[in-house]
mmCIF file of C-alpha atoms and ligand atoms in Angstrom:
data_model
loop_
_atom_site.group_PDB
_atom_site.id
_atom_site.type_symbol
_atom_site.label_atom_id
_atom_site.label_comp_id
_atom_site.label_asym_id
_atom_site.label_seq_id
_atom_site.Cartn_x
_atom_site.Cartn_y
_atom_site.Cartn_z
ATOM 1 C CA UNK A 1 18.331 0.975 19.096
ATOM 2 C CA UNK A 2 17.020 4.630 19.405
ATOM 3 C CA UNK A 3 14.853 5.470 16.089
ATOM 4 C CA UNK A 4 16.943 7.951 13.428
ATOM 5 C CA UNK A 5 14.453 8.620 11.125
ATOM 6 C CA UNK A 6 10.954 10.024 11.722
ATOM 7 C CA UNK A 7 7.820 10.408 9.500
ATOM 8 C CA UNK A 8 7.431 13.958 8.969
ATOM 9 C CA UNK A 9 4.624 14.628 6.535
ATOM 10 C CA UNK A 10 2.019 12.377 4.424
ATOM 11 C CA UNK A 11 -0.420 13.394 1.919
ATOM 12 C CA UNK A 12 -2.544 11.446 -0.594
ATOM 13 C CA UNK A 13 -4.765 11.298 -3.696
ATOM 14 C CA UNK A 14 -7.803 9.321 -4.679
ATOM 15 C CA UNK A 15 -9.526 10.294 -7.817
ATOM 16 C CA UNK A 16 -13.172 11.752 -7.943
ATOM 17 C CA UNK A 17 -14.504 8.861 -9.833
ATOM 18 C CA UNK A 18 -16.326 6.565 -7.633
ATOM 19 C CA UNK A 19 -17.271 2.742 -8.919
ATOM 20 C CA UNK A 20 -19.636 1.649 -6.785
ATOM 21 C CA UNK A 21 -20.462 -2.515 -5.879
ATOM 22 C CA UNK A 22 -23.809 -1.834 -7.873
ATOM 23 C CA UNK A 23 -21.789 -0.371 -10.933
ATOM 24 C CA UNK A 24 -20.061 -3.612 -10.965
ATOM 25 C CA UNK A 25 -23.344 -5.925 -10.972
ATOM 26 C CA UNK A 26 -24.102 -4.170 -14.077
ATOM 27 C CA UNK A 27 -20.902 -4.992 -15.625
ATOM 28 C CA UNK A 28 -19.664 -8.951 -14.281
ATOM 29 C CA UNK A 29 -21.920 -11.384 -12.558
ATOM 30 C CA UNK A 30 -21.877 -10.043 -9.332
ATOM 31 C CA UNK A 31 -23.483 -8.159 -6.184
ATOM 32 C CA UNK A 32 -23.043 -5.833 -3.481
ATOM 33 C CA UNK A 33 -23.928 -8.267 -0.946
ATOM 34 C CA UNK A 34 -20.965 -10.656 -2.547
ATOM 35 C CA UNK A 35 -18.586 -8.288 -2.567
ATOM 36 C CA UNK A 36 -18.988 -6.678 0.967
ATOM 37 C CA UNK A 37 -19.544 -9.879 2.680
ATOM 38 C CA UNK A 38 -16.572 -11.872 0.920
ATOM 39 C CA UNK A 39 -14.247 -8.731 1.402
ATOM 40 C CA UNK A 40 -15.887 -5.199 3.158
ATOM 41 C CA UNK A 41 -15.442 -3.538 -0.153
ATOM 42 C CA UNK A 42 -18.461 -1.203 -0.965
ATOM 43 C CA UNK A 43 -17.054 1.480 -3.600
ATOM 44 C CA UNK A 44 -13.805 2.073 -4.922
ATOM 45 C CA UNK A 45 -11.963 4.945 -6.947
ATOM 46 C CA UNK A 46 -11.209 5.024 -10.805
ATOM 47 C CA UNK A 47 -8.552 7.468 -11.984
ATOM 48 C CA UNK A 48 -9.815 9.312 -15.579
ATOM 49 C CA UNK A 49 -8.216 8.734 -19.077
ATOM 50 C CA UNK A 50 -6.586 11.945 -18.491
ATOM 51 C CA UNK A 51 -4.624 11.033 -15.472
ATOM 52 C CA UNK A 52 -1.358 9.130 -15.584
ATOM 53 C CA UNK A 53 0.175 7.273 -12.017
ATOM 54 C CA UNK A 54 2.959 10.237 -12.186
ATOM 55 C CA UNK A 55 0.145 12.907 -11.487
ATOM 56 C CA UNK A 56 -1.434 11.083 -8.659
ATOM 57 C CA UNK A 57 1.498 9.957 -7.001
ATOM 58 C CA UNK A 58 3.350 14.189 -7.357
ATOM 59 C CA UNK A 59 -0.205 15.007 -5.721
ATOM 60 C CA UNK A 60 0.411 13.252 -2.911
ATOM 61 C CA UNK A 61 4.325 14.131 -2.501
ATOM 62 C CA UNK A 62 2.772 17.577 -2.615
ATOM 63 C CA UNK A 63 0.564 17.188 0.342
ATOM 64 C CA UNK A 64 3.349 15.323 1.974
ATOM 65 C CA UNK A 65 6.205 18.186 1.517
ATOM 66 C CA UNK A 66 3.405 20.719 2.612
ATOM 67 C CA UNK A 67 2.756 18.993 5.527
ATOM 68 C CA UNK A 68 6.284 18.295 6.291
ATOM 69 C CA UNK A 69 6.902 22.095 5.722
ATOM 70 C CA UNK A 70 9.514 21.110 2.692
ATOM 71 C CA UNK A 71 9.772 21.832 -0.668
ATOM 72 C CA UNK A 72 10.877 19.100 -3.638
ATOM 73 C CA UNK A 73 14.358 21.000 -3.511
ATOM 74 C CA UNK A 74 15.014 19.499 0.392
ATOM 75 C CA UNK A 75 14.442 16.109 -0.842
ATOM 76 C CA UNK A 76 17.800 13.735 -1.133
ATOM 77 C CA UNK A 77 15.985 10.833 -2.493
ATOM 78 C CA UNK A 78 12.339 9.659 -4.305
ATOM 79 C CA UNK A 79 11.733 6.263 -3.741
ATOM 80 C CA UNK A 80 7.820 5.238 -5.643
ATOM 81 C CA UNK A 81 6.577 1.738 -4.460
ATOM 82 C CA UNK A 82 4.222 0.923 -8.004
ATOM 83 C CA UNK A 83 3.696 -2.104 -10.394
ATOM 84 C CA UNK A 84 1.324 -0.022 -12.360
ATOM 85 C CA UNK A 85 3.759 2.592 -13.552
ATOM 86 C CA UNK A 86 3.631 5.251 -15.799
ATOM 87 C CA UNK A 87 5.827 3.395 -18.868
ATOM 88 C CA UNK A 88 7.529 -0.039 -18.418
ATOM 89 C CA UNK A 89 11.147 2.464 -18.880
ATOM 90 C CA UNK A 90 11.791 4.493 -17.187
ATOM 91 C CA UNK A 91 10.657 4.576 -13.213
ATOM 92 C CA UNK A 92 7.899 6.649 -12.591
ATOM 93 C CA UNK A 93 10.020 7.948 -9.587
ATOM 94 C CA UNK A 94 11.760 10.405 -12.405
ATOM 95 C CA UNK A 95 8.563 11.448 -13.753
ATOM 96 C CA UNK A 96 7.534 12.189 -10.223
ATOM 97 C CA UNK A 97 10.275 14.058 -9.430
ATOM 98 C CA UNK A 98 10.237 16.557 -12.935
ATOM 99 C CA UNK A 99 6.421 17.067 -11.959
ATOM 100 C CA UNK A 100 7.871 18.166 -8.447
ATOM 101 C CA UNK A 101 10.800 20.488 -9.372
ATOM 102 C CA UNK A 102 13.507 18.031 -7.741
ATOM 103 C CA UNK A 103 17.241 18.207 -9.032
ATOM 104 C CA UNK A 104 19.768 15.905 -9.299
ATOM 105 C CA UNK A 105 18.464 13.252 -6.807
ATOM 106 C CA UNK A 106 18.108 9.671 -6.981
ATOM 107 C CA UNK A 107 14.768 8.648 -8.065
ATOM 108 C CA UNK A 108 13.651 4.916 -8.509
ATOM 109 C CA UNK A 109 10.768 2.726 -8.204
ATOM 110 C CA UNK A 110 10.555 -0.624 -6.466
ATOM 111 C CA UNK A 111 8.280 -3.451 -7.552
ATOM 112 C CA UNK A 112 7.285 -5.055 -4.994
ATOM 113 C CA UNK A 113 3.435 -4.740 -5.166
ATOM 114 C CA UNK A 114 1.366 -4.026 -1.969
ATOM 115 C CA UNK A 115 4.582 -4.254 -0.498
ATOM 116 C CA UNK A 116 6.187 -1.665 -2.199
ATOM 117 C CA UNK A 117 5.243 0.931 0.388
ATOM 118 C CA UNK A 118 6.531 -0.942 3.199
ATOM 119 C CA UNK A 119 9.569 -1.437 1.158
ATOM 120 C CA UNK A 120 10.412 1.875 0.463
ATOM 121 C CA UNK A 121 9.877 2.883 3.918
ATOM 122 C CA UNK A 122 12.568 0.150 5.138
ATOM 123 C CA UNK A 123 15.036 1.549 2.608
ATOM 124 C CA UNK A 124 14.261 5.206 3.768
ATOM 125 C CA UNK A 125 14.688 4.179 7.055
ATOM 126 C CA UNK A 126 18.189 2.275 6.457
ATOM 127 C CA UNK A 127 19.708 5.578 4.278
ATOM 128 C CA UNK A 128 18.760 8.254 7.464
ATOM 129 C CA UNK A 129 20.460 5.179 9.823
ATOM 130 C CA UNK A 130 23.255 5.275 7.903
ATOM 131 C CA UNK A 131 23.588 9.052 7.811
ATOM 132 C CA UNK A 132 24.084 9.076 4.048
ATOM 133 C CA UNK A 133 20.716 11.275 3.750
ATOM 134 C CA UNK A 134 17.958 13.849 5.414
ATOM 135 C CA UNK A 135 14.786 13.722 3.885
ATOM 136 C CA UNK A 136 13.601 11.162 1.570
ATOM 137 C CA UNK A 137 10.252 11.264 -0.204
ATOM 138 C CA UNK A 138 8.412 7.535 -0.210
ATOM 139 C CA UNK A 139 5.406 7.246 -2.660
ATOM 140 C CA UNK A 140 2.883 4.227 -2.804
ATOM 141 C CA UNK A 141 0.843 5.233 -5.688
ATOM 142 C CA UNK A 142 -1.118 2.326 -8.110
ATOM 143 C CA UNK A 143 -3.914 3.011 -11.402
ATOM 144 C CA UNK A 144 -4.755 -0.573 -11.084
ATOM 145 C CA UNK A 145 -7.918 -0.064 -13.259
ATOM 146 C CA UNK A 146 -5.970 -0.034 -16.242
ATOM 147 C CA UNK A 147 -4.174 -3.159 -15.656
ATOM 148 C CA UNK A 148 -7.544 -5.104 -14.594
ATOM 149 C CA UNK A 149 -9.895 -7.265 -16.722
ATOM 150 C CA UNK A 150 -13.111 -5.443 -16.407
ATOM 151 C CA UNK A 151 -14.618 -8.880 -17.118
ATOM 152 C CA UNK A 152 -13.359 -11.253 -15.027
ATOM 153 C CA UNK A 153 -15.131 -10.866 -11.289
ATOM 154 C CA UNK A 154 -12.818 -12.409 -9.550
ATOM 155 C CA UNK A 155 -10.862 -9.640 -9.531
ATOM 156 C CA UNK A 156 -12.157 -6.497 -10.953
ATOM 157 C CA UNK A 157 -14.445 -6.239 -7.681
ATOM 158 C CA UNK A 158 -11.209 -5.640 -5.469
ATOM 159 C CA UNK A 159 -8.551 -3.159 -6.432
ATOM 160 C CA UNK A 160 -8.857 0.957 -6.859
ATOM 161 C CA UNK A 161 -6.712 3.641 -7.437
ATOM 162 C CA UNK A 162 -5.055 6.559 -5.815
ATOM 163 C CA UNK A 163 -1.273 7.654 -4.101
ATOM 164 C CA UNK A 164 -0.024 8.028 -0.668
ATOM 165 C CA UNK A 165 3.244 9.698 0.264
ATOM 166 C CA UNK A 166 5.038 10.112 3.245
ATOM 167 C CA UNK A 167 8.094 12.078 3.691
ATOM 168 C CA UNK A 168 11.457 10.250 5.992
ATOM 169 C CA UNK A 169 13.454 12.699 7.786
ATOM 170 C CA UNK A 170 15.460 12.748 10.932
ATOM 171 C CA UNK A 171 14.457 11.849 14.271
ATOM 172 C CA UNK A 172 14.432 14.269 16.855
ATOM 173 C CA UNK A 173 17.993 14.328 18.693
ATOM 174 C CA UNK A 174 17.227 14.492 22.565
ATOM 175 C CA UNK A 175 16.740 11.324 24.492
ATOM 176 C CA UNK A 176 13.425 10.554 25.695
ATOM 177 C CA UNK A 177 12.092 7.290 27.211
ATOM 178 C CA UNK A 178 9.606 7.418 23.868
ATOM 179 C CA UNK A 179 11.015 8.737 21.365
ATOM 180 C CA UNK A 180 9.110 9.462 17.853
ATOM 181 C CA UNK A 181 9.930 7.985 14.879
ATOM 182 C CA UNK A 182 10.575 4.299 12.675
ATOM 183 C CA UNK A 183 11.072 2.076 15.767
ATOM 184 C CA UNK A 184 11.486 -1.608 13.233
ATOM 185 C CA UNK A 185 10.641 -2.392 9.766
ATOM 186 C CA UNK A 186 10.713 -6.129 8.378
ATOM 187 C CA UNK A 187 10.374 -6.557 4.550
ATOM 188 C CA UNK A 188 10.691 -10.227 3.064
ATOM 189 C CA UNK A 189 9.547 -12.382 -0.075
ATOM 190 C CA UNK A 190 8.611 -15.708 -1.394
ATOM 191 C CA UNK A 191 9.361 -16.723 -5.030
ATOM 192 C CA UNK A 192 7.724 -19.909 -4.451
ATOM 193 C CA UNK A 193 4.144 -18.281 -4.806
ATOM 194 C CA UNK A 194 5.231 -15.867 -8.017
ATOM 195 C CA UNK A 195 2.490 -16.899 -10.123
ATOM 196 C CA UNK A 196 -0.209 -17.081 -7.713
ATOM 197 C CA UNK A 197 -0.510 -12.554 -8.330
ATOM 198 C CA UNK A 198 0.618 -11.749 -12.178
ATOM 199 C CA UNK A 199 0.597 -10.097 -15.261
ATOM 200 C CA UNK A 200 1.927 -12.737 -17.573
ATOM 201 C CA UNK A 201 2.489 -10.664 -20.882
ATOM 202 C CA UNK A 202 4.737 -8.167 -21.783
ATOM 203 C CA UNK A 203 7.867 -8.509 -20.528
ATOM 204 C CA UNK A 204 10.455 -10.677 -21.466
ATOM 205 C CA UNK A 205 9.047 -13.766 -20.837
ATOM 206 C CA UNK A 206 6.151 -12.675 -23.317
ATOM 207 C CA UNK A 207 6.794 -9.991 -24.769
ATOM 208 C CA UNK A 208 3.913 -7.628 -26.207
ATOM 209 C CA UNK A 209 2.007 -9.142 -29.192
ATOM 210 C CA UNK A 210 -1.303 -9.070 -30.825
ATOM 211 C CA UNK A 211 -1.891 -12.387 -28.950
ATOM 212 C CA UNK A 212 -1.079 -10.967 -25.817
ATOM 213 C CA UNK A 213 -3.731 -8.477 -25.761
ATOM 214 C CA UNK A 214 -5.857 -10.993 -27.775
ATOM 215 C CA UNK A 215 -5.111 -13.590 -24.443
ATOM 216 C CA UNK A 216 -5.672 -10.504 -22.045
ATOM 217 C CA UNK A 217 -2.002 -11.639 -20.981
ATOM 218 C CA UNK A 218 -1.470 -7.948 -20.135
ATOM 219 C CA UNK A 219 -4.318 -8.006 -17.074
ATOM 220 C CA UNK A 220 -4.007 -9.148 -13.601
ATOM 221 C CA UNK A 221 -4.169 -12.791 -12.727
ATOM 222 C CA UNK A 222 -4.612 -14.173 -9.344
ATOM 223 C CA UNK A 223 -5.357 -17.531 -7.828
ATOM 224 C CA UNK A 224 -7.254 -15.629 -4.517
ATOM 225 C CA UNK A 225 -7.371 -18.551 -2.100
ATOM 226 C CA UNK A 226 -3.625 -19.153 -2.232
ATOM 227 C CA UNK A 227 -3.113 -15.183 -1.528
ATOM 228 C CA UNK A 228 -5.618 -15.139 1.175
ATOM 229 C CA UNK A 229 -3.990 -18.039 3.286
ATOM 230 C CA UNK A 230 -0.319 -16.533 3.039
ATOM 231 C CA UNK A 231 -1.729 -12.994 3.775
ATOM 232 C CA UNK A 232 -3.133 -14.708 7.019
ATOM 233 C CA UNK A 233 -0.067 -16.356 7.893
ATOM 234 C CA UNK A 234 2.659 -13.819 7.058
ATOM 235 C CA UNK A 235 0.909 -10.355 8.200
ATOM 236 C CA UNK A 236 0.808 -12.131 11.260
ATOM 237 C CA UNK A 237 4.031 -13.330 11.698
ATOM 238 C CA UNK A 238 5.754 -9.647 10.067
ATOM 239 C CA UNK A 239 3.694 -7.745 12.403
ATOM 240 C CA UNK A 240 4.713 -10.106 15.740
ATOM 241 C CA UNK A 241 7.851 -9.740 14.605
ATOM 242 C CA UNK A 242 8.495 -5.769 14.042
ATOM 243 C CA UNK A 243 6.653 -5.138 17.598
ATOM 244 C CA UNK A 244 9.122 -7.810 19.319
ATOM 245 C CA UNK A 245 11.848 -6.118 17.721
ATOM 246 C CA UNK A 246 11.138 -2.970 19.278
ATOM 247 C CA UNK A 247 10.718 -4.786 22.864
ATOM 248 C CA UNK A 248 6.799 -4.381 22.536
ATOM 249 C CA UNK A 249 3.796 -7.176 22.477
ATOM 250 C CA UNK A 250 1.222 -6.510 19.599
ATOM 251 C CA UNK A 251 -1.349 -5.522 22.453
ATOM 252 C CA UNK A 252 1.141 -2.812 23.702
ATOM 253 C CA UNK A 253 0.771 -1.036 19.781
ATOM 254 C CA UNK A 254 -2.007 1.668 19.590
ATOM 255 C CA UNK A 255 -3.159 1.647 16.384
ATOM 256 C CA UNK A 256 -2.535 -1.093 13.316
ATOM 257 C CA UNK A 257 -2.533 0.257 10.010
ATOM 258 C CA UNK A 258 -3.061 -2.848 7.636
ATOM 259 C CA UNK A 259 -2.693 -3.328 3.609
ATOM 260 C CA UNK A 260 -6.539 -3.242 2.748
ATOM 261 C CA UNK A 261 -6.504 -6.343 0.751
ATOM 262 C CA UNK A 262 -10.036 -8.073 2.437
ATOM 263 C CA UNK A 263 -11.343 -7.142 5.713
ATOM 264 C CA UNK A 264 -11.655 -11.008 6.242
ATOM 265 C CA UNK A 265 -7.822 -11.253 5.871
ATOM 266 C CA UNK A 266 -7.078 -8.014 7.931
ATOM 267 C CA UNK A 267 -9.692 -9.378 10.718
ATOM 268 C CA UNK A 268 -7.965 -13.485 10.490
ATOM 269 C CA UNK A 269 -4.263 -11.684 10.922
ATOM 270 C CA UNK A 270 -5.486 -9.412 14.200
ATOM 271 C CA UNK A 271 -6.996 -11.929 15.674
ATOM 272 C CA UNK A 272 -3.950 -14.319 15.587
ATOM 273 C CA UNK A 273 -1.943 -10.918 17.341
ATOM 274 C CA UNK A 274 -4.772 -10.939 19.669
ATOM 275 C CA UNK A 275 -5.236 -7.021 19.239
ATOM 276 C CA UNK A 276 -8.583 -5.897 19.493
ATOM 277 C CA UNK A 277 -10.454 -5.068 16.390
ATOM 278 C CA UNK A 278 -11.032 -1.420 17.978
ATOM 279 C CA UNK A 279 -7.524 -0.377 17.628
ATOM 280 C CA UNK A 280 -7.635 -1.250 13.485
ATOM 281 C CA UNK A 281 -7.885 1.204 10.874
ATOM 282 C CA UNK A 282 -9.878 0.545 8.154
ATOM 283 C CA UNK A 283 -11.013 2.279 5.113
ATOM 284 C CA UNK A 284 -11.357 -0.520 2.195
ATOM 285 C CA UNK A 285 -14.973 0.087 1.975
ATOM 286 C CA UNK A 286 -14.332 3.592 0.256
ATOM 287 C CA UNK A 287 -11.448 2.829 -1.373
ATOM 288 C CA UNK A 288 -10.873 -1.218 -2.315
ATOM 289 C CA UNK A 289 -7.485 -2.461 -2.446
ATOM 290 C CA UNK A 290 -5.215 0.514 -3.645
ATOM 291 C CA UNK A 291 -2.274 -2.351 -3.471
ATOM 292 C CA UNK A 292 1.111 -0.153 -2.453
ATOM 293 C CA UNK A 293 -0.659 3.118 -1.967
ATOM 294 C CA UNK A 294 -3.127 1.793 0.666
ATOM 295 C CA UNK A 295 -1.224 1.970 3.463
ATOM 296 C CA UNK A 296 -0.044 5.544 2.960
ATOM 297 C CA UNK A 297 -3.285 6.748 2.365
ATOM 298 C CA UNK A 298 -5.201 5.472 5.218
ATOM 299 C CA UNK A 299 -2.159 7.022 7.803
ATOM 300 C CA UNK A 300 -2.627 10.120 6.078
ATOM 301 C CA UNK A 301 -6.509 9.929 6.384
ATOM 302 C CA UNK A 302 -5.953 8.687 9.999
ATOM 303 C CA UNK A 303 -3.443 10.865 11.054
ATOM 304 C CA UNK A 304 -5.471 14.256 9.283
ATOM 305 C CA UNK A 305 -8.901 13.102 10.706
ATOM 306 C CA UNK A 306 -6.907 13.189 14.349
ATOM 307 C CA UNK A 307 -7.439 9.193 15.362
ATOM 308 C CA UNK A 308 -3.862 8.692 15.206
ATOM 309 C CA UNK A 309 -2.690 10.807 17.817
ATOM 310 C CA UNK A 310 0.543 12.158 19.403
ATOM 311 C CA UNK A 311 3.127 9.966 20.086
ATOM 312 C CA UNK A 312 0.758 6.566 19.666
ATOM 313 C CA UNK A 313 2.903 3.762 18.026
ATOM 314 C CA UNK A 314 1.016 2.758 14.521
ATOM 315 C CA UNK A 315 1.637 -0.671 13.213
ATOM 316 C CA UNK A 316 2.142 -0.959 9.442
ATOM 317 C CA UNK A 317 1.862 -4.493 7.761
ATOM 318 C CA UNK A 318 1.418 -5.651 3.837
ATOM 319 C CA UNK A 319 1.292 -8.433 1.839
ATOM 320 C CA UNK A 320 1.153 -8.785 -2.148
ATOM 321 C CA UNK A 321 2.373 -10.274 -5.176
ATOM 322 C CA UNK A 322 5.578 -11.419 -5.313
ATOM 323 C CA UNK A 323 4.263 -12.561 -2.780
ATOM 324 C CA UNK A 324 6.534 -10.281 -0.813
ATOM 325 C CA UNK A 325 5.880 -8.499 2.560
ATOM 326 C CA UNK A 326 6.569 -6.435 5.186
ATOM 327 C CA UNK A 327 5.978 -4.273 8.617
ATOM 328 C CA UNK A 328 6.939 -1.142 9.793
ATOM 329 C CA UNK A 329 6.320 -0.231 13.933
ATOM 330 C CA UNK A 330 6.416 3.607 13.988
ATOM 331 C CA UNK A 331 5.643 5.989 16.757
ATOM 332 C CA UNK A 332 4.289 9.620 15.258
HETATM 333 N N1 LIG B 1 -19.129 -12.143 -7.328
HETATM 334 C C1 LIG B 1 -19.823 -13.273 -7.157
HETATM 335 N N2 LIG B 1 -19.248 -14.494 -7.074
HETATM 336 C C2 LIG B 1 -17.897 -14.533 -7.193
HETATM 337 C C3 LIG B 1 -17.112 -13.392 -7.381
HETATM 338 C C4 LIG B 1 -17.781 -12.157 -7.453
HETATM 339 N N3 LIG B 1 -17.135 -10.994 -7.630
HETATM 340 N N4 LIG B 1 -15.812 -13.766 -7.459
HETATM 341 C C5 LIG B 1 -15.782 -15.091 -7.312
HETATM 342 N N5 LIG B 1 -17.037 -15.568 -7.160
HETATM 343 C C6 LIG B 1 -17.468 -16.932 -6.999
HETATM 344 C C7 LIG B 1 -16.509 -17.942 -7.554
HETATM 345 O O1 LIG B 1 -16.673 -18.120 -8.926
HETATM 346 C C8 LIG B 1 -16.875 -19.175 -6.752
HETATM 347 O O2 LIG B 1 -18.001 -19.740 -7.340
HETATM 348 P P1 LIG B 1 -18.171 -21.355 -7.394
HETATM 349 O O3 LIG B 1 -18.199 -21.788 -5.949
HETATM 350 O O4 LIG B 1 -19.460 -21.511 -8.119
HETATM 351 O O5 LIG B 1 -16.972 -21.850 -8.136
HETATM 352 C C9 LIG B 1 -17.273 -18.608 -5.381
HETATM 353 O O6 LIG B 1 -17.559 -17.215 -5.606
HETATM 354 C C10 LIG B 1 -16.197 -18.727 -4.348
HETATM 355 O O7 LIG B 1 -14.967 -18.275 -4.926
HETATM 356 P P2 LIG B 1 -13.656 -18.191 -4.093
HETATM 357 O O8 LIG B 1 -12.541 -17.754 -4.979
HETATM 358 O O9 LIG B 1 -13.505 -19.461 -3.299
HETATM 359 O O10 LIG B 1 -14.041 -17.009 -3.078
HETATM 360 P P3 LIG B 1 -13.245 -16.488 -1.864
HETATM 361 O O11 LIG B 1 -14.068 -16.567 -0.673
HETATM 362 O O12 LIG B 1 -11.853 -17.062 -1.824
HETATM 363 O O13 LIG B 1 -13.133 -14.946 -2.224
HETATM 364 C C11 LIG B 1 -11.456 -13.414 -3.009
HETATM 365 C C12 LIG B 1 -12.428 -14.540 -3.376
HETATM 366 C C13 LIG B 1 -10.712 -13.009 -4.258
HETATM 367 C C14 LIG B 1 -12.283 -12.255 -2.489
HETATM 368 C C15 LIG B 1 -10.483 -13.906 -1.899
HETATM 369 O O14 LIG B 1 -9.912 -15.131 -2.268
HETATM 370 C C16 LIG B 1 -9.384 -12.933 -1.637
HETATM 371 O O15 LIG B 1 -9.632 -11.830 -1.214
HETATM 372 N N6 LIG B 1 -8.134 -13.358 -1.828
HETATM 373 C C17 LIG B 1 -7.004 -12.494 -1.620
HETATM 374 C C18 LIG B 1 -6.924 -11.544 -2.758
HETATM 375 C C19 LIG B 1 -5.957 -10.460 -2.524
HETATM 376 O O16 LIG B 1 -5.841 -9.963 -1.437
HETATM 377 N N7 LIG B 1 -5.296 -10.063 -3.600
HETATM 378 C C20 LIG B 1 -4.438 -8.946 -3.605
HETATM 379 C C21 LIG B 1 -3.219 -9.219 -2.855
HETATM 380 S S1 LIG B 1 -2.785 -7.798 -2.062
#
């Protein structure tokens, strides 16, 4: 099937604030040599007190709808991947699109964790299929330092924050043995692993209390190893998938575009493609694990820095709590 919908802009934001490895052996038992070796990360970015996920994530749109040569008022539709939101009610999508100047759209937010981008970029893609819309804003956008225990090292060393956007619109109309645009996109979850990536407290399970925050039931929990081997496992068999889909073999894609979760888990997934480690993007050493915002931001850096070219075909895949996943197989 001939792609309908094409990426037209992307933008991002990562907050000045830098955390480095060293600022964390000062804080948790740590070091830099741990944390690079056990997952490439090196420095990561910390959003200030004064800056809510809603400003990050319009920063990005921003970028996006300049780059796409839009403004907020062609958008038919803001869809904001986050499970770090701006309140618990209601979607940070709305706040997102007041910041923006966007009217009488539909605006939501899907939970769906590092996932969420890939998500939203399915759904995009499915609307512009179906011909019900034209241009649909997709935000990944996380402040995961507010929602981490600053004292527990087996996580605080991993995540950052920041936004990426990308803007859906059509794809062009005349036939062309390549044509541009969102060639397969796979999305998929797992209840079975739910409480291997949480925050226990406050929702309705259990609710907010004193002994919530008392329990630090209101910061992430994960049980790593269990994440790790189903990142492995499932990146792999999303991203075989999306390329077969589009009549491809992994080694025909030129570029993948991974969820920067752990080098060591983007580097096990490739290798089981059998793509070669040259044609990977990386950027988790600057930025950690940004969870739905990561993939965004490193196409935008990729595509702005000029090492996504053209008409190359970029292959998107993410894994995260839930544990839900997904792939997208574009060509730009
Ligand atoms: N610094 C130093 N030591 C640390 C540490 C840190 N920041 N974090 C954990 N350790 C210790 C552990 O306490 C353990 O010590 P022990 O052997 O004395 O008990 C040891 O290192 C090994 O811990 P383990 O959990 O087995 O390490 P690991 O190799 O699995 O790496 C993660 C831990 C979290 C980096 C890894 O499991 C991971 O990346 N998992 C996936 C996480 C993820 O992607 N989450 C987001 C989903 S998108």
């Amino acid at each position: 099937m001939p792609p309908k919908a094409r990426i037209v802009g992307t933008g991002h934001y990562l907050p000045p604030l830098v955390r480095t490895n060293a600022d964390l052996a000062k804080m948790v038992d740590t070091s830099d040599d741990w944390i690079q070796e056990r997952t490439g990360i090196r420095e990561r970015r910390i959003a200030p007190p004064e800056i809510c996920t809603s400003d990050m994530a319009a920063a990005a749109a921003e970028s996006a709808l300049k780059m796409a040569g839009l403004t907020a008022k062609d958008l038919d539709m803001i869809i904001v991947g986050t499970v770090t939101g701006d309140m618990p009610m209601p979607a940070t999508a709305v706040f997102v699109q007041q910041k923006l100047g966007a009217v009488n759209i539909p605006s939501f937010d899907i939970s769906a964790a590092c996932a969420g981008f890939i998500y939203g970029l399915s759904i995009a893609d499915n609307f512009i299929r179906a011909g019900a819309m034209k241009h649909i804003l997709v935000i990944g956008v996380e402040l995961l330092s507010r929602v981490i225990d600053w004292e527990d090292r087996g996580t605080c060393v991993l995540f950052g924050d920041g936004a990426g956007a990308v803007i859906v619109g059509p794809a062009d109309s005349t036939p062309v043995e390549r044509p541009r645009g969102i060639l397969s996109t796979k999305i998929m979850s797992d209840g079975s692993l739910a409480r291997s990536l949480m925050i226990p407290g406050g929702g309705s399970v259990t609710p907010a209390s004193k002994e919530v925050i008392d329990e630090k039931l209101h910061k992430v929990k994960m049980k790593g190893q269990d994440i790790f081997k189903a990142a492995v496992k499932n990146l792999y068999s999303a991203s075989r998938d999306a390329v077969e889909e589009a009549g491809m073999r992994p080694d025909d894609v030129d570029w993948i575009c991974p969820h920067q979760a752990n080098l060591r888990i983007i580097n096990q997934a490739v290798e089981r493609l059998g793509v070669p480690k040259e044609k990977v993007l990386v950027n988790i050493d600057k930025v950690g694990n940004t969870s739905s915002a990561s993939i965004p931001i490193l196409l935008d850096q990729s595509l702005r820095a000029g090492t996504i070219k053209e008409g190359q075909t970029v292959l998107m895949c993410a894994l995260g709590a839930g544990i839900s996943w997904g792939s997208a197989l574009i060509r730009v």
